[in-house]
Structure formats: C-alpha cells, structure tokens
Amino acid sequence: MWIEDWAPSAACRQAQPDALFVRGAEQNKAKLVCGGCPVRTECLAEALDNQIEWGVWGGMTERERRALLRRRPGASWRSVLEAAREEQAVPASH
C-alpha cells in the first residue's frame, strides 16, 4: 500500500535535518537511518520524481539517484517503485 503523506511516518522525522544533508563518508551514516524506515520507498520516489539534488532520500545518495535517473529518464518513479513493491509482496508460486 502506498502512503501519500509519508513524512510523518519517516524514520528520520526525529533526526536533525542537517544529518541527512552531508557529504562523503558521512552519507553512509545518514543512509543507516533509512534502513528500517517504513516509508523508504515513498521517500525515494519523491526524490526521484522531483529530481531532488541534495541529501540522502530513501536510503540513496545524490550520486546513486542520478545514476537511476540516467538509466530511466522520464520514468514515473512512483509507478516503478510501487510495481516493484507489489511484485515482492506476491509469494512465488511453485
């Protein structure tokens, strides 16, 4: 199920905002906050669909997001990520 108003449920909502807008090795620490976040996918889709250039969003750095955007220019990332989530939720039939 896709959560439209995802920000109140984000794992980072209690973190200092500046902690997610860091450079270099500090980004790995920032990405740890996203690890168990229940709305990580929604956050990532927001950053990709709006081409947000700064910070860690959905567990991905700016560089990682740019790489995805280059691979699928013009994609609706919400649609892509929502479909991927649904595929993972469906148990494989034997």
mmCIF file of C-alpha atoms in Angstrom:
data_model
loop_
_atom_site.group_PDB
_atom_site.id
_atom_site.type_symbol
_atom_site.label_atom_id
_atom_site.label_comp_id
_atom_site.label_asym_id
_atom_site.label_seq_id
_atom_site.Cartn_x
_atom_site.Cartn_y
_atom_site.Cartn_z
ATOM 1 C CA MET A 1 0.000 0.000 0.000
ATOM 2 C CA TRP A 2 1.377 3.399 -0.994
ATOM 3 C CA ILE A 3 1.379 6.082 1.697
ATOM 4 C CA GLU A 4 0.676 9.517 0.229
ATOM 5 C CA ASP A 5 1.513 11.521 3.363
ATOM 6 C CA TRP A 6 4.659 9.584 4.191
ATOM 7 C CA ALA A 7 6.763 12.193 6.009
ATOM 8 C CA PRO A 8 5.100 11.800 9.453
ATOM 9 C CA SER A 9 5.949 8.077 9.359
ATOM 10 C CA ALA A 10 9.576 8.521 8.291
ATOM 11 C CA ALA A 11 12.342 7.131 10.480
ATOM 12 C CA CYS A 12 14.218 10.430 10.091
ATOM 13 C CA ARG A 13 11.396 12.617 11.383
ATOM 14 C CA GLN A 14 13.126 12.903 14.776
ATOM 15 C CA ALA A 15 16.636 13.322 13.321
ATOM 16 C CA GLN A 16 18.358 16.617 12.796
ATOM 17 C CA PRO A 17 17.658 17.572 9.160
ATOM 18 C CA ASP A 18 21.298 18.513 8.590
ATOM 19 C CA ALA A 19 22.288 14.917 9.372
ATOM 20 C CA LEU A 20 20.757 13.809 6.053
ATOM 21 C CA PHE A 21 22.441 16.526 4.002
ATOM 22 C CA VAL A 22 26.096 15.588 4.407
ATOM 23 C CA ARG A 23 28.990 14.750 2.108
ATOM 24 C CA GLY A 24 31.426 11.872 1.695
ATOM 25 C CA ALA A 25 31.637 9.096 4.270
ATOM 26 C CA GLU A 26 29.034 10.824 6.445
ATOM 27 C CA GLN A 27 26.449 9.815 3.835
ATOM 28 C CA ASN A 28 26.864 6.179 4.865
ATOM 29 C CA LYS A 29 25.833 7.101 8.408
ATOM 30 C CA ALA A 30 22.860 9.039 7.075
ATOM 31 C CA LYS A 31 21.789 6.035 4.971
ATOM 32 C CA LEU A 32 21.638 3.888 8.119
ATOM 33 C CA VAL A 33 18.693 5.967 9.322
ATOM 34 C CA CYS A 34 16.776 4.821 6.234
ATOM 35 C CA GLY A 35 17.480 1.119 6.775
ATOM 36 C CA GLY A 36 14.324 0.157 8.635
ATOM 37 C CA CYS A 37 12.159 3.061 7.568
ATOM 38 C CA PRO A 38 8.569 2.034 6.788
ATOM 39 C CA VAL A 39 8.231 4.718 4.085
ATOM 40 C CA ARG A 40 11.647 4.435 2.473
ATOM 41 C CA THR A 41 10.157 3.664 -0.954
ATOM 42 C CA GLU A 42 7.804 6.648 -0.882
ATOM 43 C CA CYS A 43 10.666 8.922 0.148
ATOM 44 C CA LEU A 44 12.877 7.643 -2.657
ATOM 45 C CA ALA A 45 10.099 8.061 -5.231
ATOM 46 C CA GLU A 46 9.565 11.651 -4.055
ATOM 47 C CA ALA A 47 13.244 12.469 -4.517
ATOM 48 C CA LEU A 48 13.478 10.795 -7.927
ATOM 49 C CA ASP A 49 10.223 12.159 -9.357
ATOM 50 C CA ASN A 50 11.119 15.677 -8.223
ATOM 51 C CA GLN A 51 14.815 15.324 -9.085
ATOM 52 C CA ILE A 52 15.882 16.464 -5.637
ATOM 53 C CA GLU A 53 19.604 17.011 -5.913
ATOM 54 C CA TRP A 54 20.767 17.175 -2.288
ATOM 55 C CA GLY A 55 20.764 14.848 0.659
ATOM 56 C CA VAL A 56 20.051 11.224 1.397
ATOM 57 C CA TRP A 57 16.499 10.261 0.436
ATOM 58 C CA GLY A 58 15.082 6.756 0.615
ATOM 59 C CA GLY A 59 18.491 5.408 1.524
ATOM 60 C CA MET A 60 20.205 6.745 -1.595
ATOM 61 C CA THR A 61 22.757 9.485 -2.077
ATOM 62 C CA GLU A 62 22.615 12.150 -4.771
ATOM 63 C CA ARG A 63 25.056 10.181 -6.915
ATOM 64 C CA GLU A 64 23.040 6.959 -6.606
ATOM 65 C CA ARG A 65 19.822 8.744 -7.536
ATOM 66 C CA ARG A 66 21.436 10.448 -10.528
ATOM 67 C CA ALA A 67 22.535 7.035 -11.810
ATOM 68 C CA LEU A 68 18.937 5.767 -11.628
ATOM 69 C CA LEU A 69 17.623 8.870 -13.359
ATOM 70 C CA ARG A 70 20.115 8.386 -16.211
ATOM 71 C CA ARG A 71 19.030 4.764 -16.663
ATOM 72 C CA ARG A 72 15.329 5.608 -16.879
ATOM 73 C CA PRO A 73 14.867 9.221 -17.927
ATOM 74 C CA GLY A 74 11.285 10.392 -17.790
ATOM 75 C CA ALA A 75 10.124 7.435 -15.699
ATOM 76 C CA SER A 76 7.427 7.817 -13.083
ATOM 77 C CA TRP A 77 9.458 6.515 -10.180
ATOM 78 C CA ARG A 78 6.409 6.186 -8.013
ATOM 79 C CA SER A 79 4.948 3.776 -10.581
ATOM 80 C CA VAL A 80 8.225 1.896 -10.969
ATOM 81 C CA LEU A 81 8.801 1.522 -7.222
ATOM 82 C CA GLU A 82 5.161 0.772 -6.431
ATOM 83 C CA ALA A 83 5.134 -2.027 -9.027
ATOM 84 C CA ALA A 84 8.405 -3.434 -7.667
ATOM 85 C CA ARG A 85 6.997 -3.417 -4.137
ATOM 86 C CA GLU A 86 3.871 -5.257 -5.279
ATOM 87 C CA GLU A 87 5.972 -7.880 -7.088
ATOM 88 C CA GLN A 88 7.948 -8.535 -3.924
ATOM 89 C CA ALA A 89 4.770 -8.854 -1.858
ATOM 90 C CA VAL A 90 3.337 -11.590 -4.104
ATOM 91 C CA PRO A 91 4.576 -15.020 -2.997
ATOM 92 C CA ALA A 92 6.216 -17.008 -5.771
ATOM 93 C CA SER A 93 4.106 -19.922 -6.947
ATOM 94 C CA HIS A 94 5.809 -23.287 -7.315
#
